[in-house]
């Protein structure tokens, strides 16, 4: 990234491009651009970094036992909704270690992960008033194929091919990774630094020596990047009908408190990996042309339900505050809405998959515009749930063939505007078992 090629880019566009490209050169350029947000500053020497770290460092004693327990370490908006970090890097991994893993390999992986935890605070560091995430959040999950190689697969983990088949999609779109690591922060250089530290690209990260890496145990098999935040889709995508302040490309915010289960509800309560969770990792194509060819009231009805009006929701969903407004009565009215309005809503439909207490079964953990997709608009989506069956049931609720009524596909929530590019299923053990687990 030569300086004379980036002069026309905003700082955010430049950082986004650097995160999408990855590598040590992109990291160096990203760090320089982030430091020159307000003034030009030279990159500190290694000695200066050690004496005064660029970002707050972490404390292993304050990190939750569950890798997925991010809720208390995320920024919250004015309504109390959690706000996902802006930058996302999802790395698919190929396992190159021993079968079964050796104690030395497990120690190597654990030390590599602890390096990141020492180098960067866990998300906001638990600061309830934080407005910017200056730390790092991450998860390491293992695919069924990894556990199959080790001799036994956990009951909570369905193969990605099985997930795709169960929801009526093409099993050929299944991830072929042995494991996956999710890295997220509001700061591009943090996710890039974490990635480089894991794979041997740095000797020091935020002033902390890198004494162990994934080298010889895991290699990179794929990389998927994303970006989320108010105003980002309108700036990043070639679609001028996206609302200026929209945090996601389809125009509406997500993460309403009533749509997100408590972390305990998505945590394995028994078995060898009690305290862990499962990860559904997806990249989805979105047909924004057809979506925005509709009037705003049609988009509101299809995203939420026909009982919602544009005046109630607002351009991006901000008027709803902390609650999506979807009730059990809205769910009970699906058939009637299809008959009287000729459409049903996405949020209305997936609420059908909630549990007996009308609580959701999957927890959106990271999402955003896919910056690593080069053809069309796409969306990165990573959710956690107690078992992959919870994800399957929620995703099936989107399908038109789950319902008896017959309405046009484009009026059946948002599913007709989405196309699956890839899906993977992973188990994220609790922290004490995250380094090369076996059943």
GROMACS .gro file of C-alpha atoms in nm:
model
  439
    1UNK     CA    1   0.000   0.000   0.000
    2UNK     CA    2   0.212   0.288  -0.122
    3UNK     CA    3   0.122   0.628   0.022
    4UNK     CA    4   0.056   0.782  -0.320
    5UNK     CA    5  -0.221   0.527  -0.380
    6UNK     CA    6  -0.426   0.597  -0.068
    7UNK     CA    7  -0.446   0.977  -0.066
    8UNK     CA    8  -0.800   0.972  -0.203
    9UNK     CA    9  -0.927   0.732   0.065
   10UNK     CA   10  -1.083   0.834   0.393
   11UNK     CA   11  -0.918   0.695   0.705
   12UNK     CA   12  -1.202   0.447   0.754
   13UNK     CA   13  -1.193   0.328   0.393
   14UNK     CA   14  -0.818   0.284   0.417
   15UNK     CA   15  -0.841   0.083   0.740
   16UNK     CA   16  -1.123  -0.127   0.594
   17UNK     CA   17  -0.912  -0.209   0.289
   18UNK     CA   18  -0.613  -0.295   0.509
   19UNK     CA   19  -0.818  -0.534   0.724
   20UNK     CA   20  -0.964  -0.700   0.414
   21UNK     CA   21  -0.616  -0.752   0.265
   22UNK     CA   22  -0.438  -0.858   0.586
   23UNK     CA   23  -0.068  -0.921   0.637
   24UNK     CA   24   0.217  -0.731   0.801
   25UNK     CA   25   0.235  -0.461   0.532
   26UNK     CA   26  -0.136  -0.390   0.569
   27UNK     CA   27  -0.093  -0.381   0.948
   28UNK     CA   28   0.191  -0.128   0.927
   29UNK     CA   29  -0.007   0.093   0.692
   30UNK     CA   30  -0.320   0.059   0.907
   31UNK     CA   31  -0.134   0.155   1.226
   32UNK     CA   32   0.015   0.459   1.057
   33UNK     CA   33  -0.323   0.576   0.925
   34UNK     CA   34  -0.499   0.522   1.257
   35UNK     CA   35  -0.234   0.723   1.437
   36UNK     CA   36  -0.275   1.010   1.191
   37UNK     CA   37  -0.646   1.052   1.257
   38UNK     CA   38  -0.584   1.394   1.405
   39UNK     CA   39  -0.214   1.453   1.342
   40UNK     CA   40   0.086   1.288   1.184
   41UNK     CA   41   0.275   1.076   1.436
   42UNK     CA   42   0.575   0.853   1.381
   43UNK     CA   43   0.536   0.481   1.452
   44UNK     CA   44   0.690   0.415   1.796
   45UNK     CA   45   0.998   0.201   1.832
   46UNK     CA   46   0.968  -0.144   1.994
   47UNK     CA   47   1.113   0.003   2.315
   48UNK     CA   48   0.853   0.281   2.316
   49UNK     CA   49   0.571   0.031   2.257
   50UNK     CA   50   0.687  -0.181   2.549
   51UNK     CA   51   0.707   0.118   2.783
   52UNK     CA   52   0.373   0.265   2.678
   53UNK     CA   53   0.133   0.029   2.499
   54UNK     CA   54  -0.082   0.174   2.223
   55UNK     CA   55  -0.400   0.018   2.364
   56UNK     CA   56  -0.515  -0.101   2.709
   57UNK     CA   57  -0.365  -0.436   2.802
   58UNK     CA   58  -0.559  -0.731   2.934
   59UNK     CA   59  -0.583  -0.911   3.267
   60UNK     CA   60  -0.634  -1.289   3.247
   61UNK     CA   61  -0.815  -1.285   3.582
   62UNK     CA   62  -1.097  -1.066   3.449
   63UNK     CA   63  -1.178  -1.271   3.136
   64UNK     CA   64  -1.496  -1.485   3.152
   65UNK     CA   65  -1.468  -1.865   3.142
   66UNK     CA   66  -1.691  -1.883   2.834
   67UNK     CA   67  -1.525  -1.767   2.512
   68UNK     CA   68  -1.863  -1.637   2.393
   69UNK     CA   69  -1.942  -1.428   2.701
   70UNK     CA   70  -1.901  -1.086   2.545
   71UNK     CA   71  -2.217  -0.911   2.666
   72UNK     CA   72  -2.060  -0.720   2.956
   73UNK     CA   73  -1.768  -0.618   2.736
   74UNK     CA   74  -1.956  -0.462   2.445
   75UNK     CA   75  -2.050  -0.101   2.383
   76UNK     CA   76  -2.419  -0.028   2.441
   77UNK     CA   77  -2.631   0.231   2.264
   78UNK     CA   78  -2.862   0.484   2.429
   79UNK     CA   79  -3.136   0.219   2.454
   80UNK     CA   80  -2.914  -0.042   2.620
   81UNK     CA   81  -2.876  -0.258   2.309
   82UNK     CA   82  -2.534  -0.413   2.257
   83UNK     CA   83  -2.336  -0.274   1.965
   84UNK     CA   84  -2.107  -0.520   1.782
   85UNK     CA   85  -1.748  -0.406   1.721
   86UNK     CA   86  -1.691  -0.252   1.379
   87UNK     CA   87  -1.409  -0.471   1.247
   88UNK     CA   88  -1.438  -0.849   1.203
   89UNK     CA   89  -1.183  -1.103   1.082
   90UNK     CA   90  -1.293  -1.467   1.058
   91UNK     CA   91  -1.008  -1.707   0.985
   92UNK     CA   92  -1.066  -2.064   0.870
   93UNK     CA   93  -0.801  -2.302   1.003
   94UNK     CA   94  -0.649  -2.630   0.886
   95UNK     CA   95  -0.520  -2.856   1.162
   96UNK     CA   96  -0.161  -2.970   1.109
   97UNK     CA   97  -0.085  -3.111   1.452
   98UNK     CA   98  -0.072  -3.459   1.599
   99UNK     CA   99  -0.366  -3.698   1.637
  100UNK     CA  100  -0.432  -3.697   1.923
  101UNK     CA  101  -0.278  -3.359   2.013
  102UNK     CA  102   0.028  -3.364   2.235
  103UNK     CA  103   0.055  -3.175   2.564
  104UNK     CA  104   0.320  -2.954   2.402
  105UNK     CA  105   0.084  -2.862   2.117
  106UNK     CA  106  -0.194  -2.779   2.360
  107UNK     CA  107   0.040  -2.560   2.563
  108UNK     CA  108   0.155  -2.386   2.244
  109UNK     CA  109  -0.203  -2.301   2.138
  110UNK     CA  110  -0.300  -2.187   2.488
  111UNK     CA  111   0.007  -1.963   2.518
  112UNK     CA  112  -0.065  -1.809   2.178
  113UNK     CA  113  -0.421  -1.723   2.285
  114UNK     CA  114  -0.309  -1.595   2.625
  115UNK     CA  115  -0.064  -1.364   2.447
  116UNK     CA  116  -0.361  -1.188   2.287
  117UNK     CA  117  -0.544  -1.173   2.619
  118UNK     CA  118  -0.245  -1.012   2.785
  119UNK     CA  119  -0.183  -0.774   2.497
  120UNK     CA  120  -0.538  -0.638   2.470
  121UNK     CA  121  -0.816  -0.586   2.719
  122UNK     CA  122  -1.125  -0.806   2.676
  123UNK     CA  123  -1.349  -0.579   2.467
  124UNK     CA  124  -1.438  -0.264   2.661
  125UNK     CA  125  -1.272  -0.403   2.973
  126UNK     CA  126  -1.614  -0.409   3.138
  127UNK     CA  127  -1.657  -0.031   3.119
  128UNK     CA  128  -2.035   0.008   3.112
  129UNK     CA  129  -2.008   0.363   2.977
  130UNK     CA  130  -1.767   0.287   2.693
  131UNK     CA  131  -1.860   0.437   2.357
  132UNK     CA  132  -1.572   0.278   2.165
  133UNK     CA  133  -1.429  -0.073   2.184
  134UNK     CA  134  -1.053  -0.032   2.227
  135UNK     CA  135  -0.993  -0.398   2.311
  136UNK     CA  136  -1.017  -0.737   2.143
  137UNK     CA  137  -1.284  -1.008   2.159
  138UNK     CA  138  -1.226  -1.349   2.004
  139UNK     CA  139  -1.345  -1.710   1.993
  140UNK     CA  140  -1.179  -2.031   1.875
  141UNK     CA  141  -1.419  -2.299   1.756
  142UNK     CA  142  -1.366  -2.653   1.627
  143UNK     CA  143  -1.549  -2.814   1.336
  144UNK     CA  144  -1.704  -3.164   1.330
  145UNK     CA  145  -1.425  -3.277   1.097
  146UNK     CA  146  -1.165  -3.192   1.364
  147UNK     CA  147  -1.350  -3.399   1.624
  148UNK     CA  148  -1.405  -3.682   1.375
  149UNK     CA  149  -1.028  -3.700   1.325
  150UNK     CA  150  -0.991  -3.721   1.704
  151UNK     CA  151  -1.238  -4.009   1.727
  152UNK     CA  152  -1.568  -3.863   1.854
  153UNK     CA  153  -1.792  -3.563   1.778
  154UNK     CA  154  -1.989  -3.382   2.052
  155UNK     CA  155  -2.366  -3.441   2.042
  156UNK     CA  156  -2.435  -3.067   2.026
  157UNK     CA  157  -2.244  -3.027   1.697
  158UNK     CA  158  -2.409  -3.099   1.361
  159UNK     CA  159  -2.192  -3.111   1.049
  160UNK     CA  160  -2.220  -2.804   0.825
  161UNK     CA  161  -2.346  -3.029   0.546
  162UNK     CA  162  -2.617  -3.152   0.781
  163UNK     CA  163  -2.710  -2.797   0.875
  164UNK     CA  164  -2.737  -2.690   0.512
  165UNK     CA  165  -2.943  -2.994   0.419
  166UNK     CA  166  -3.177  -2.945   0.716
  167UNK     CA  167  -3.253  -2.584   0.620
  168UNK     CA  168  -3.300  -2.664   0.251
  169UNK     CA  169  -2.967  -2.532   0.121
  170UNK     CA  170  -2.687  -2.683  -0.085
  171UNK     CA  171  -2.450  -2.899   0.128
  172UNK     CA  172  -2.171  -2.812  -0.118
  173UNK     CA  173  -2.157  -2.467   0.047
  174UNK     CA  174  -2.027  -2.616   0.373
  175UNK     CA  175  -1.702  -2.488   0.521
  176UNK     CA  176  -1.412  -2.729   0.484
  177UNK     CA  177  -1.221  -2.586   0.781
  178UNK     CA  178  -1.104  -2.784   1.082
  179UNK     CA  179  -1.147  -2.484   1.310
  180UNK     CA  180  -1.224  -2.115   1.301
  181UNK     CA  181  -1.110  -1.810   1.496
  182UNK     CA  182  -1.318  -1.492   1.517
  183UNK     CA  183  -1.137  -1.165   1.594
  184UNK     CA  184  -1.328  -0.841   1.646
  185UNK     CA  185  -1.263  -0.485   1.766
  186UNK     CA  186  -1.353  -0.128   1.678
  187UNK     CA  187  -0.989  -0.080   1.579
  188UNK     CA  188  -0.856  -0.230   1.258
  189UNK     CA  189  -0.494  -0.253   1.370
  190UNK     CA  190  -0.597  -0.457   1.675
  191UNK     CA  191  -0.758  -0.737   1.473
  192UNK     CA  192  -0.469  -0.730   1.226
  193UNK     CA  193  -0.212  -0.738   1.508
  194UNK     CA  194  -0.391  -1.029   1.675
  195UNK     CA  195  -0.397  -1.222   1.348
  196UNK     CA  196  -0.030  -1.157   1.276
  197UNK     CA  197   0.069  -1.255   1.631
  198UNK     CA  198  -0.115  -1.587   1.602
  199UNK     CA  199   0.059  -1.678   1.277
  200UNK     CA  200   0.415  -1.568   1.346
  201UNK     CA  201   0.412  -1.226   1.180
  202UNK     CA  202   0.507  -1.029   1.493
  203UNK     CA  203   0.765  -1.062   1.767
  204UNK     CA  204   0.570  -0.826   1.991
  205UNK     CA  205   0.205  -0.720   2.007
  206UNK     CA  206   0.102  -0.404   2.191
  207UNK     CA  207   0.426  -0.428   2.386
  208UNK     CA  208   0.378  -0.794   2.489
  209UNK     CA  209   0.635  -1.048   2.361
  210UNK     CA  210   0.491  -1.315   2.130
  211UNK     CA  211   0.630  -1.636   2.282
  212UNK     CA  212   0.397  -1.884   2.106
  213UNK     CA  213   0.201  -1.896   1.780
  214UNK     CA  214  -0.024  -2.135   1.585
  215UNK     CA  215   0.264  -2.230   1.354
  216UNK     CA  216   0.293  -2.606   1.305
  217UNK     CA  217  -0.050  -2.665   1.462
  218UNK     CA  218  -0.285  -2.455   1.251
  219UNK     CA  219  -0.244  -2.291   0.912
  220UNK     CA  220  -0.477  -2.045   0.741
  221UNK     CA  221  -0.729  -2.209   0.508
  222UNK     CA  222  -0.962  -1.912   0.452
  223UNK     CA  223  -1.026  -1.555   0.556
  224UNK     CA  224  -1.351  -1.358   0.576
  225UNK     CA  225  -1.370  -0.993   0.681
  226UNK     CA  226  -1.662  -0.768   0.768
  227UNK     CA  227  -1.748  -0.416   0.877
  228UNK     CA  228  -2.049  -0.289   1.072
  229UNK     CA  229  -2.162   0.041   1.219
  230UNK     CA  230  -2.389   0.340   1.177
  231UNK     CA  231  -2.341   0.495   0.833
  232UNK     CA  232  -2.091   0.235   0.714
  233UNK     CA  233  -2.308   0.049   0.456
  234UNK     CA  234  -2.411   0.377   0.290
  235UNK     CA  235  -2.044   0.476   0.264
  236UNK     CA  236  -1.906   0.138   0.160
  237UNK     CA  237  -2.168  -0.001  -0.081
  238UNK     CA  238  -2.271   0.108  -0.428
  239UNK     CA  239  -2.637   0.155  -0.335
  240UNK     CA  240  -2.749   0.513  -0.278
  241UNK     CA  241  -3.088   0.410  -0.135
  242UNK     CA  242  -2.935   0.274   0.187
  243UNK     CA  243  -3.035   0.514   0.469
  244UNK     CA  244  -2.744   0.737   0.561
  245UNK     CA  245  -2.730   0.625   0.925
  246UNK     CA  246  -2.810   0.256   0.871
  247UNK     CA  247  -2.571   0.016   1.051
  248UNK     CA  248  -2.651  -0.275   0.816
  249UNK     CA  249  -2.699  -0.294   0.441
  250UNK     CA  250  -3.073  -0.377   0.447
  251UNK     CA  251  -3.128  -0.051   0.631
  252UNK     CA  252  -3.237  -0.155   0.979
  253UNK     CA  253  -3.050  -0.203   1.306
  254UNK     CA  254  -3.041  -0.542   1.475
  255UNK     CA  255  -2.955  -0.656   1.825
  256UNK     CA  256  -3.274  -0.545   1.998
  257UNK     CA  257  -3.268  -0.674   2.353
  258UNK     CA  258  -3.586  -0.881   2.308
  259UNK     CA  259  -3.427  -1.055   2.006
  260UNK     CA  260  -3.118  -1.168   2.197
  261UNK     CA  261  -3.122  -1.451   2.452
  262UNK     CA  262  -2.923  -1.436   2.772
  263UNK     CA  263  -2.576  -1.584   2.742
  264UNK     CA  264  -2.668  -1.861   2.988
  265UNK     CA  265  -2.939  -1.973   2.745
  266UNK     CA  266  -2.687  -2.037   2.466
  267UNK     CA  267  -2.430  -2.203   2.694
  268UNK     CA  268  -2.386  -2.581   2.709
  269UNK     CA  269  -2.510  -2.687   3.052
  270UNK     CA  270  -2.379  -3.044   3.054
  271UNK     CA  271  -2.137  -3.279   2.880
  272UNK     CA  272  -1.762  -3.261   2.824
  273UNK     CA  273  -1.778  -2.899   2.705
  274UNK     CA  274  -2.022  -2.756   2.959
  275UNK     CA  275  -1.971  -2.380   2.973
  276UNK     CA  276  -1.902  -2.360   2.600
  277UNK     CA  277  -2.131  -2.300   2.304
  278UNK     CA  278  -2.169  -2.369   1.932
  279UNK     CA  279  -2.096  -2.122   1.651
  280UNK     CA  280  -2.288  -2.091   1.324
  281UNK     CA  281  -2.064  -1.897   1.085
  282UNK     CA  282  -2.209  -1.778   0.755
  283UNK     CA  283  -2.151  -1.551   0.458
  284UNK     CA  284  -2.472  -1.451   0.280
  285UNK     CA  285  -2.523  -1.271  -0.049
  286UNK     CA  286  -2.789  -0.996  -0.045
  287UNK     CA  287  -2.990  -0.874  -0.344
  288UNK     CA  288  -3.003  -0.508  -0.246
  289UNK     CA  289  -3.132  -0.395  -0.587
  290UNK     CA  290  -3.459  -0.582  -0.545
  291UNK     CA  291  -3.481  -0.499  -0.175
  292UNK     CA  292  -3.460  -0.124  -0.236
  293UNK     CA  293  -3.688  -0.140  -0.539
  294UNK     CA  294  -3.966  -0.167  -0.280
  295UNK     CA  295  -4.130   0.117  -0.091
  296UNK     CA  296  -4.017   0.180   0.266
  297UNK     CA  297  -4.343   0.052   0.416
  298UNK     CA  298  -4.300  -0.276   0.227
  299UNK     CA  299  -3.946  -0.315   0.361
  300UNK     CA  300  -4.066  -0.249   0.717
  301UNK     CA  301  -4.344  -0.508   0.686
  302UNK     CA  302  -4.106  -0.770   0.545
  303UNK     CA  303  -3.828  -0.705   0.797
  304UNK     CA  304  -4.053  -0.685   1.105
  305UNK     CA  305  -4.424  -0.758   1.044
  306UNK     CA  306  -4.723  -0.597   0.870
  307UNK     CA  307  -4.839  -0.444   1.201
  308UNK     CA  308  -4.527  -0.226   1.209
  309UNK     CA  309  -4.543   0.105   1.024
  310UNK     CA  310  -4.265   0.323   0.892
  311UNK     CA  311  -4.364   0.590   1.145
  312UNK     CA  312  -4.331   0.339   1.430
  313UNK     CA  313  -3.994   0.206   1.315
  314UNK     CA  314  -3.819   0.505   1.163
  315UNK     CA  315  -3.575   0.492   0.871
  316UNK     CA  316  -3.333   0.250   1.046
  317UNK     CA  317  -3.532   0.108   1.338
  318UNK     CA  318  -3.414   0.367   1.590
  319UNK     CA  319  -3.768   0.456   1.696
  320UNK     CA  320  -3.816   0.104   1.831
  321UNK     CA  321  -3.561   0.170   2.106
  322UNK     CA  322  -3.461  -0.151   2.284
  323UNK     CA  323  -3.748  -0.372   2.166
  324UNK     CA  324  -3.832  -0.499   1.819
  325UNK     CA  325  -4.201  -0.477   1.902
  326UNK     CA  326  -4.266  -0.837   1.797
  327UNK     CA  327  -4.510  -1.007   2.033
  328UNK     CA  328  -4.662  -1.351   2.069
  329UNK     CA  329  -4.977  -1.204   1.918
  330UNK     CA  330  -4.779  -1.107   1.607
  331UNK     CA  331  -4.659  -1.466   1.576
  332UNK     CA  332  -5.010  -1.607   1.625
  333UNK     CA  333  -5.129  -1.373   1.348
  334UNK     CA  334  -4.888  -1.495   1.078
  335UNK     CA  335  -5.153  -1.684   0.879
  336UNK     CA  336  -5.401  -1.396   0.908
  337UNK     CA  337  -5.137  -1.142   0.801
  338UNK     CA  338  -5.052  -1.351   0.496
  339UNK     CA  339  -5.419  -1.357   0.399
  340UNK     CA  340  -5.502  -0.992   0.471
  341UNK     CA  341  -5.174  -0.821   0.377
  342UNK     CA  342  -5.018  -1.067   0.133
  343UNK     CA  343  -4.692  -1.058   0.328
  344UNK     CA  344  -4.531  -1.166   0.655
  345UNK     CA  345  -4.227  -1.033   0.839
  346UNK     CA  346  -3.884  -1.185   0.896
  347UNK     CA  347  -3.870  -1.100   1.268
  348UNK     CA  348  -4.227  -1.222   1.304
  349UNK     CA  349  -4.134  -1.556   1.144
  350UNK     CA  350  -3.813  -1.629   1.334
  351UNK     CA  351  -3.997  -1.550   1.659
  352UNK     CA  352  -4.194  -1.865   1.585
  353UNK     CA  353  -3.878  -2.061   1.674
  354UNK     CA  354  -3.848  -1.905   2.021
  355UNK     CA  355  -3.870  -2.131   2.327
  356UNK     CA  356  -4.171  -2.186   2.555
  357UNK     CA  357  -4.088  -1.864   2.741
  358UNK     CA  358  -4.083  -1.673   2.410
  359UNK     CA  359  -3.707  -1.631   2.440
  360UNK     CA  360  -3.485  -1.644   2.126
  361UNK     CA  361  -3.258  -1.945   2.079
  362UNK     CA  362  -2.964  -1.791   1.892
  363UNK     CA  363  -2.743  -1.497   1.992
  364UNK     CA  364  -2.603  -1.276   1.716
  365UNK     CA  365  -2.237  -1.230   1.806
  366UNK     CA  366  -2.075  -1.063   1.503
  367UNK     CA  367  -2.214  -0.936   1.175
  368UNK     CA  368  -2.145  -0.684   0.903
  369UNK     CA  369  -2.089  -0.596   0.539
  370UNK     CA  370  -1.857  -0.858   0.387
  371UNK     CA  371  -1.548  -0.667   0.278
  372UNK     CA  372  -1.374  -0.981   0.149
  373UNK     CA  373  -1.642  -1.054  -0.114
  374UNK     CA  374  -1.556  -0.917  -0.455
  375UNK     CA  375  -1.876  -0.998  -0.646
  376UNK     CA  376  -2.199  -0.840  -0.524
  377UNK     CA  377  -2.304  -0.741  -0.175
  378UNK     CA  378  -2.261  -0.994   0.105
  379UNK     CA  379  -2.304  -1.016   0.479
  380UNK     CA  380  -2.092  -1.187   0.746
  381UNK     CA  381  -2.298  -1.343   1.025
  382UNK     CA  382  -2.177  -1.537   1.328
  383UNK     CA  383  -2.424  -1.658   1.590
  384UNK     CA  384  -2.386  -1.870   1.902
  385UNK     CA  385  -2.643  -2.113   2.037
  386UNK     CA  386  -2.654  -2.407   2.278
  387UNK     CA  387  -2.676  -2.663   1.997
  388UNK     CA  388  -2.674  -2.640   1.620
  389UNK     CA  389  -3.030  -2.772   1.627
  390UNK     CA  390  -3.130  -2.435   1.778
  391UNK     CA  391  -2.980  -2.261   1.475
  392UNK     CA  392  -3.149  -2.506   1.236
  393UNK     CA  393  -3.493  -2.450   1.387
  394UNK     CA  394  -3.452  -2.072   1.378
  395UNK     CA  395  -3.328  -2.074   1.019
  396UNK     CA  396  -3.606  -2.311   0.907
  397UNK     CA  397  -3.864  -2.064   1.037
  398UNK     CA  398  -3.752  -1.832   0.755
  399UNK     CA  399  -3.844  -2.085   0.482
  400UNK     CA  400  -4.174  -2.040   0.293
  401UNK     CA  401  -4.232  -2.416   0.278
  402UNK     CA  402  -4.269  -2.423   0.659
  403UNK     CA  403  -4.605  -2.247   0.618
  404UNK     CA  404  -4.939  -2.350   0.470
  405UNK     CA  405  -5.024  -2.020   0.305
  406UNK     CA  406  -4.913  -1.921  -0.045
  407UNK     CA  407  -4.783  -1.568  -0.099
  408UNK     CA  408  -4.513  -1.437  -0.337
  409UNK     CA  409  -4.160  -1.530  -0.230
  410UNK     CA  410  -4.051  -1.167  -0.222
  411UNK     CA  411  -4.318  -1.095   0.042
  412UNK     CA  412  -4.214  -1.384   0.268
  413UNK     CA  413  -3.986  -1.195   0.506
  414UNK     CA  414  -3.633  -1.141   0.374
  415UNK     CA  415  -3.530  -1.494   0.282
  416UNK     CA  416  -3.590  -1.441  -0.091
  417UNK     CA  417  -3.329  -1.163  -0.091
  418UNK     CA  418  -3.056  -1.381   0.063
  419UNK     CA  419  -2.827  -1.643  -0.090
  420UNK     CA  420  -2.596  -1.857   0.118
  421UNK     CA  421  -2.232  -1.841   0.008
  422UNK     CA  422  -2.086  -2.048   0.293
  423UNK     CA  423  -2.188  -2.197   0.627
  424UNK     CA  424  -1.988  -2.365   0.900
  425UNK     CA  425  -2.066  -2.522   1.236
  426UNK     CA  426  -1.819  -2.514   1.524
  427UNK     CA  427  -1.793  -2.586   1.894
  428UNK     CA  428  -1.632  -2.318   2.112
  429UNK     CA  429  -1.522  -2.492   2.434
  430UNK     CA  430  -1.488  -2.301   2.761
  431UNK     CA  431  -1.151  -2.128   2.794
  432UNK     CA  432  -0.997  -2.404   3.007
  433UNK     CA  433  -1.061  -2.658   2.727
  434UNK     CA  434  -1.014  -2.443   2.419
  435UNK     CA  435  -0.663  -2.566   2.329
  436UNK     CA  436  -0.705  -2.871   2.101
  437UNK     CA  437  -0.994  -3.045   2.280
  438UNK     CA  438  -1.103  -3.407   2.246
  439UNK     CA  439  -1.430  -3.561   2.366
   0.00000   0.00000   0.00000
